[in-house]
């Protein structure tokens, strides 16, 4: 009997790394789910901004934002405002809080629908929730340990007394924890897609596939997590830096900064959708490769028996 050829010799069934799918995942951001994702993120940003401006208008009869843009408040000042100035009551009962909540619901729902559509599975609530449980089981500890080790190294840099290393630590430590959240999201996305496809080969196999899907490509997934977190943070930071340099002495400037923030938030929503689509394409291709590999192994075993 002629020995079956390996699937790695076939272009369509060869395993693919995440980077190879980024280009094919770029289109599709301006579909109904893509627009919903960007709109949801803008609502998330707009809610807190309007809540703060509304508090200033109600409390003082005018908004100090235009005259005191970039004013620095200490943590103690913020706590005093929250506890003793009526800010807690006003914000927790403000309609803009509901705007923030609505934005998060739209982001989560549209992101799941977009990803399920690209992966060829149905977007049900059960896999969405149970995938989060799977992430807690297999993702929190290993990813948390990596983030803690990276943060510890950067903390040593910060305490070295060298300016260059101090700046690396200053920007790097927050980036580490943002990248951790991004990596946990990646693990969750793989888990919920696996859940949506069904546990035909058992729950342990499902967890193993989700875990190896992330950890078999640590460099590529890690660079996507760190690079994506850095880029999504850089865009709003540049807008805030522009606002700090120009000042907010006129209402026009305040509206300009708000519109720029909304624009970069929409861009960040598109970037998140891009990553959602790339992860979905990676999972779908990986699932096809695993299924084909299992079928070939079954054929070989049957041939050996006969």
Short mmCIF file of C-alpha atoms in Angstrom, two decimals:
data_model
loop_
_atom_site.label_atom_id
_atom_site.label_comp_id
_atom_site.label_asym_id
_atom_site.label_seq_id
_atom_site.Cartn_x
_atom_site.Cartn_y
_atom_site.Cartn_z
CA UNK A 1 0.00 0.00 0.00
CA UNK A 2 1.28 3.44 -0.92
CA UNK A 3 1.98 5.62 2.12
CA UNK A 4 -0.30 8.69 2.42
CA UNK A 5 1.40 11.98 1.70
CA UNK A 6 1.62 14.55 4.46
CA UNK A 7 -0.80 17.46 4.47
CA UNK A 8 2.14 19.83 4.82
CA UNK A 9 2.92 19.34 1.11
CA UNK A 10 -0.47 20.77 0.13
CA UNK A 11 -0.61 24.56 0.08
CA UNK A 12 -4.23 24.84 1.21
CA UNK A 13 -3.79 22.45 4.17
CA UNK A 14 -0.37 23.57 5.39
CA UNK A 15 -0.41 25.09 8.90
CA UNK A 16 -0.37 28.88 8.84
CA UNK A 17 0.93 31.33 11.44
CA UNK A 18 -1.04 34.44 12.50
CA UNK A 19 1.11 36.92 10.55
CA UNK A 20 0.30 35.19 7.26
CA UNK A 21 -3.42 35.92 7.74
CA UNK A 22 -3.22 39.63 8.56
CA UNK A 23 -3.40 40.74 4.92
CA UNK A 24 -6.37 38.53 4.10
CA UNK A 25 -8.14 39.75 7.25
CA UNK A 26 -7.73 43.45 6.43
CA UNK A 27 -10.83 43.73 4.19
CA UNK A 28 -14.24 43.50 5.80
CA UNK A 29 -13.96 46.29 8.34
CA UNK A 30 -16.75 48.34 6.83
CA UNK A 31 -19.51 45.77 7.03
CA UNK A 32 -22.52 46.17 9.33
CA UNK A 33 -20.64 44.50 12.20
CA UNK A 34 -17.54 46.58 11.52
CA UNK A 35 -19.51 49.81 11.58
CA UNK A 36 -21.24 48.63 14.74
CA UNK A 37 -17.88 47.92 16.38
CA UNK A 38 -16.56 51.39 15.57
CA UNK A 39 -19.79 53.05 16.66
CA UNK A 40 -19.75 51.15 19.93
CA UNK A 41 -16.22 52.29 20.73
CA UNK A 42 -17.17 55.89 19.99
CA UNK A 43 -20.11 55.62 22.36
CA UNK A 44 -17.79 54.21 25.04
CA UNK A 45 -15.54 57.26 24.67
CA UNK A 46 -18.38 59.75 24.31
CA UNK A 47 -20.13 58.65 27.49
CA UNK A 48 -17.42 59.63 30.03
CA UNK A 49 -16.56 62.82 28.10
CA UNK A 50 -20.15 64.05 28.12
CA UNK A 51 -20.60 62.98 31.74
CA UNK A 52 -17.68 65.15 32.85
CA UNK A 53 -18.77 68.14 30.77
CA UNK A 54 -22.34 67.76 31.99
CA UNK A 55 -21.22 67.67 35.61
CA UNK A 56 -19.27 70.90 35.18
CA UNK A 57 -22.24 72.59 33.52
CA UNK A 58 -24.71 71.49 36.20
CA UNK A 59 -22.41 72.18 39.13
CA UNK A 60 -21.00 75.55 38.11
CA UNK A 61 -23.30 76.79 35.38
CA UNK A 62 -20.50 76.68 32.79
CA UNK A 63 -17.81 74.33 31.54
CA UNK A 64 -14.25 74.94 32.72
CA UNK A 65 -12.93 72.57 30.07
CA UNK A 66 -12.20 75.32 27.56
CA UNK A 67 -10.20 77.45 30.00
CA UNK A 68 -8.45 74.72 32.00
CA UNK A 69 -7.73 72.02 29.42
CA UNK A 70 -4.98 69.75 30.65
CA UNK A 71 -5.29 70.79 34.31
CA UNK A 72 -3.69 68.12 36.50
CA UNK A 73 -5.57 66.62 39.43
CA UNK A 74 -3.95 64.46 42.08
CA UNK A 75 -5.44 61.13 43.12
CA UNK A 76 -6.51 62.77 46.40
CA UNK A 77 -8.36 65.54 44.51
CA UNK A 78 -10.19 62.98 42.36
CA UNK A 79 -11.20 61.00 45.47
CA UNK A 80 -12.49 64.16 47.17
CA UNK A 81 -14.52 65.09 44.09
CA UNK A 82 -15.94 61.60 43.84
CA UNK A 83 -16.89 61.20 47.50
CA UNK A 84 -17.66 64.68 48.79
CA UNK A 85 -18.61 66.89 45.84
CA UNK A 86 -21.62 64.93 44.67
CA UNK A 87 -19.77 63.62 41.62
CA UNK A 88 -20.54 59.98 42.43
CA UNK A 89 -24.29 60.57 42.61
CA UNK A 90 -24.36 62.71 39.48
CA UNK A 91 -22.31 60.33 37.35
CA UNK A 92 -23.90 57.07 38.48
CA UNK A 93 -27.33 58.50 37.71
CA UNK A 94 -26.31 60.23 34.50
CA UNK A 95 -27.72 59.08 31.12
CA UNK A 96 -24.16 59.10 29.79
CA UNK A 97 -23.39 56.11 32.03
CA UNK A 98 -26.05 54.23 30.10
CA UNK A 99 -24.42 55.50 26.91
CA UNK A 100 -21.13 53.94 28.04
CA UNK A 101 -22.88 50.67 28.89
CA UNK A 102 -24.72 50.64 25.56
CA UNK A 103 -21.42 51.19 23.75
CA UNK A 104 -19.80 48.22 25.51
CA UNK A 105 -22.77 45.98 24.68
CA UNK A 106 -22.55 46.98 21.01
CA UNK A 107 -18.77 46.40 20.97
CA UNK A 108 -19.04 42.92 22.50
CA UNK A 109 -22.00 41.86 20.38
CA UNK A 110 -20.73 43.17 17.03
CA UNK A 111 -17.25 41.80 17.69
CA UNK A 112 -18.63 38.33 18.38
CA UNK A 113 -20.92 38.41 15.35
CA UNK A 114 -18.09 39.59 13.10
CA UNK A 115 -15.75 36.89 14.34
CA UNK A 116 -18.31 34.09 14.14
CA UNK A 117 -19.21 35.13 10.60
CA UNK A 118 -15.57 34.98 9.49
CA UNK A 119 -15.03 31.65 11.22
CA UNK A 120 -18.16 30.05 9.79
CA UNK A 121 -19.84 29.29 13.14
CA UNK A 122 -23.00 30.57 14.82
CA UNK A 123 -22.69 33.41 17.32
CA UNK A 124 -24.49 32.05 20.37
CA UNK A 125 -24.38 33.41 23.90
CA UNK A 126 -23.37 30.07 25.45
CA UNK A 127 -20.00 29.72 23.70
CA UNK A 128 -19.33 33.41 24.36
CA UNK A 129 -19.74 32.95 28.11
CA UNK A 130 -18.20 29.48 28.41
CA UNK A 131 -15.23 30.59 26.32
CA UNK A 132 -14.50 33.17 29.02
CA UNK A 133 -14.53 30.36 31.61
CA UNK A 134 -12.10 28.37 29.48
CA UNK A 135 -9.83 31.42 29.30
CA UNK A 136 -9.76 31.63 33.10
CA UNK A 137 -8.76 27.96 33.28
CA UNK A 138 -5.97 27.96 30.68
CA UNK A 139 -5.04 31.59 30.14
CA UNK A 140 -4.83 33.57 33.36
CA UNK A 141 -1.95 31.72 34.99
CA UNK A 142 0.52 31.30 32.10
CA UNK A 143 -0.12 34.71 30.58
CA UNK A 144 -0.13 36.34 34.01
CA UNK A 145 3.25 34.79 34.87
CA UNK A 146 4.77 36.07 31.60
CA UNK A 147 3.39 39.57 32.24
CA UNK A 148 4.62 39.55 35.84
CA UNK A 149 8.12 38.52 34.77
CA UNK A 150 8.23 41.23 32.09
CA UNK A 151 6.96 43.82 34.57
CA UNK A 152 9.58 42.76 37.12
CA UNK A 153 12.37 43.20 34.59
CA UNK A 154 11.08 46.65 33.64
CA UNK A 155 10.81 47.57 37.32
CA UNK A 156 14.50 46.74 37.67
CA UNK A 157 15.18 49.01 34.70
CA UNK A 158 13.25 51.80 36.40
CA UNK A 159 15.29 51.47 39.58
CA UNK A 160 18.64 51.40 37.81
CA UNK A 161 19.08 55.17 37.88
CA UNK A 162 19.72 55.40 34.13
CA UNK A 163 17.45 57.81 32.31
CA UNK A 164 17.11 55.69 29.18
CA UNK A 165 16.12 52.58 31.14
CA UNK A 166 13.84 54.68 33.32
CA UNK A 167 11.89 55.90 30.30
CA UNK A 168 11.68 52.35 28.95
CA UNK A 169 10.18 51.26 32.26
CA UNK A 170 7.84 54.27 32.37
CA UNK A 171 6.25 53.43 29.03
CA UNK A 172 6.89 49.70 29.07
CA UNK A 173 5.20 48.69 32.34
CA UNK A 174 1.71 49.96 31.42
CA UNK A 175 2.19 48.46 27.96
CA UNK A 176 2.92 45.05 29.49
CA UNK A 177 -0.43 44.95 31.28
CA UNK A 178 -2.29 46.27 28.25
CA UNK A 179 -0.64 43.53 26.18
CA UNK A 180 -1.72 41.00 28.82
CA UNK A 181 -5.35 42.06 28.35
CA UNK A 182 -4.91 41.80 24.58
CA UNK A 183 -3.43 38.29 24.91
CA UNK A 184 -6.27 37.21 27.22
CA UNK A 185 -8.68 38.48 24.60
CA UNK A 186 -6.91 36.38 21.97
CA UNK A 187 -7.17 33.31 24.17
CA UNK A 188 -10.86 34.04 24.82
CA UNK A 189 -11.56 34.43 21.11
CA UNK A 190 -9.96 31.06 20.34
CA UNK A 191 -11.86 29.41 23.18
CA UNK A 192 -15.28 30.78 22.23
CA UNK A 193 -14.79 29.84 18.58
CA UNK A 194 -13.87 26.32 19.63
CA UNK A 195 -16.95 26.22 21.84
CA UNK A 196 -19.17 27.45 19.01
CA UNK A 197 -17.89 24.66 16.76
CA UNK A 198 -18.83 22.02 19.33
CA UNK A 199 -16.87 19.68 21.58
CA UNK A 200 -17.00 16.65 19.30
CA UNK A 201 -13.59 15.38 20.47
CA UNK A 202 -14.10 16.10 24.16
CA UNK A 203 -13.50 18.97 26.51
CA UNK A 204 -9.79 18.24 27.27
CA UNK A 205 -9.04 18.18 23.53
CA UNK A 206 -10.87 21.49 23.13
CA UNK A 207 -8.77 23.12 25.88
CA UNK A 208 -5.58 21.67 24.42
CA UNK A 209 -6.40 22.99 20.94
CA UNK A 210 -7.18 26.45 22.28
CA UNK A 211 -4.03 26.53 24.39
CA UNK A 212 -1.71 25.32 21.60
CA UNK A 213 -3.39 27.67 19.11
CA UNK A 214 -1.96 30.56 21.12
CA UNK A 215 1.26 29.11 22.53
CA UNK A 216 2.52 27.39 19.37
CA UNK A 217 3.09 30.91 17.96
CA UNK A 218 4.28 32.91 20.99
CA UNK A 219 6.44 35.36 19.02
CA UNK A 220 3.78 36.24 16.48
CA UNK A 221 0.84 36.40 18.90
CA UNK A 222 3.03 38.27 21.38
CA UNK A 223 4.09 40.87 18.84
CA UNK A 224 0.46 41.29 17.75
CA UNK A 225 -0.62 41.78 21.37
CA UNK A 226 2.14 44.25 22.24
CA UNK A 227 2.07 46.07 18.91
CA UNK A 228 -1.71 46.31 18.85
CA UNK A 229 -1.87 47.63 22.42
CA UNK A 230 0.87 50.16 21.69
CA UNK A 231 -0.79 51.41 18.50
CA UNK A 232 -4.25 51.69 20.06
CA UNK A 233 -2.73 53.67 22.94
CA UNK A 234 -0.51 55.85 20.76
CA UNK A 235 -3.31 57.36 18.68
CA UNK A 236 -5.31 58.86 21.60
CA UNK A 237 -2.04 59.90 23.26
CA UNK A 238 -1.08 61.92 20.18
CA UNK A 239 -4.44 63.69 20.25
CA UNK A 240 -4.04 64.49 23.95
CA UNK A 241 -0.49 65.70 23.30
CA UNK A 242 -1.80 67.99 20.56
CA UNK A 243 -4.47 69.28 22.95
CA UNK A 244 -1.85 69.92 25.62
CA UNK A 245 0.36 71.84 23.19
CA UNK A 246 -2.42 73.93 21.66
CA UNK A 247 -4.50 74.50 24.77
CA UNK A 248 -8.25 74.72 24.96
CA UNK A 249 -8.92 78.43 25.17
CA UNK A 250 -11.81 78.33 22.70
CA UNK A 251 -14.88 76.17 22.29
CA UNK A 252 -13.76 75.37 18.74
CA UNK A 253 -10.56 73.77 20.03
CA UNK A 254 -12.43 71.69 22.56
CA UNK A 255 -14.79 70.39 19.86
CA UNK A 256 -11.81 69.80 17.58
CA UNK A 257 -10.11 67.63 20.21
CA UNK A 258 -13.34 65.74 20.86
CA UNK A 259 -13.83 65.05 17.15
CA UNK A 260 -10.21 63.93 16.81
CA UNK A 261 -10.65 61.59 19.76
CA UNK A 262 -13.79 60.17 18.18
CA UNK A 263 -11.91 59.67 14.91
CA UNK A 264 -8.98 57.82 16.48
CA UNK A 265 -11.45 55.78 18.53
CA UNK A 266 -13.15 54.72 15.30
CA UNK A 267 -9.72 53.81 13.89
CA UNK A 268 -9.01 51.76 17.02
CA UNK A 269 -12.36 50.03 16.54
CA UNK A 270 -11.34 49.13 13.00
CA UNK A 271 -8.01 47.81 14.26
CA UNK A 272 -9.81 45.67 16.82
CA UNK A 273 -12.08 44.33 14.08
CA UNK A 274 -9.02 43.53 11.97
CA UNK A 275 -7.56 41.47 14.80
CA UNK A 276 -10.91 39.75 15.39
CA UNK A 277 -11.07 38.73 11.74
CA UNK A 278 -7.45 37.57 11.67
CA UNK A 279 -8.01 35.42 14.76
CA UNK A 280 -11.16 33.94 13.24
CA UNK A 281 -9.36 33.07 10.00
CA UNK A 282 -6.48 31.54 11.95
CA UNK A 283 -8.85 29.42 14.04
CA UNK A 284 -10.82 28.25 10.98
CA UNK A 285 -7.70 27.22 9.09
CA UNK A 286 -6.22 25.59 12.19
CA UNK A 287 -9.44 23.62 12.74
CA UNK A 288 -9.40 22.39 9.12
CA UNK A 289 -5.77 21.30 9.45
CA UNK A 290 -6.46 19.44 12.71
CA UNK A 291 -9.52 17.71 11.26
CA UNK A 292 -7.65 16.66 8.13
CA UNK A 293 -4.74 15.42 10.23
CA UNK A 294 -7.09 13.36 12.41
CA UNK A 295 -8.75 11.88 9.31
CA UNK A 296 -5.40 10.88 7.83
CA UNK A 297 -4.33 9.28 11.10
CA UNK A 298 -7.58 7.32 11.18
CA UNK A 299 -7.00 6.13 7.63
CA UNK A 300 -3.48 4.99 8.50
CA UNK A 301 -4.71 3.06 11.53
CA UNK A 302 -7.41 1.33 9.49
CA UNK A 303 -4.86 0.40 6.85
CA UNK A 304 -2.55 -1.07 9.49
CA UNK A 305 -5.38 -3.11 10.97
CA UNK A 306 -6.42 -4.52 7.61
#
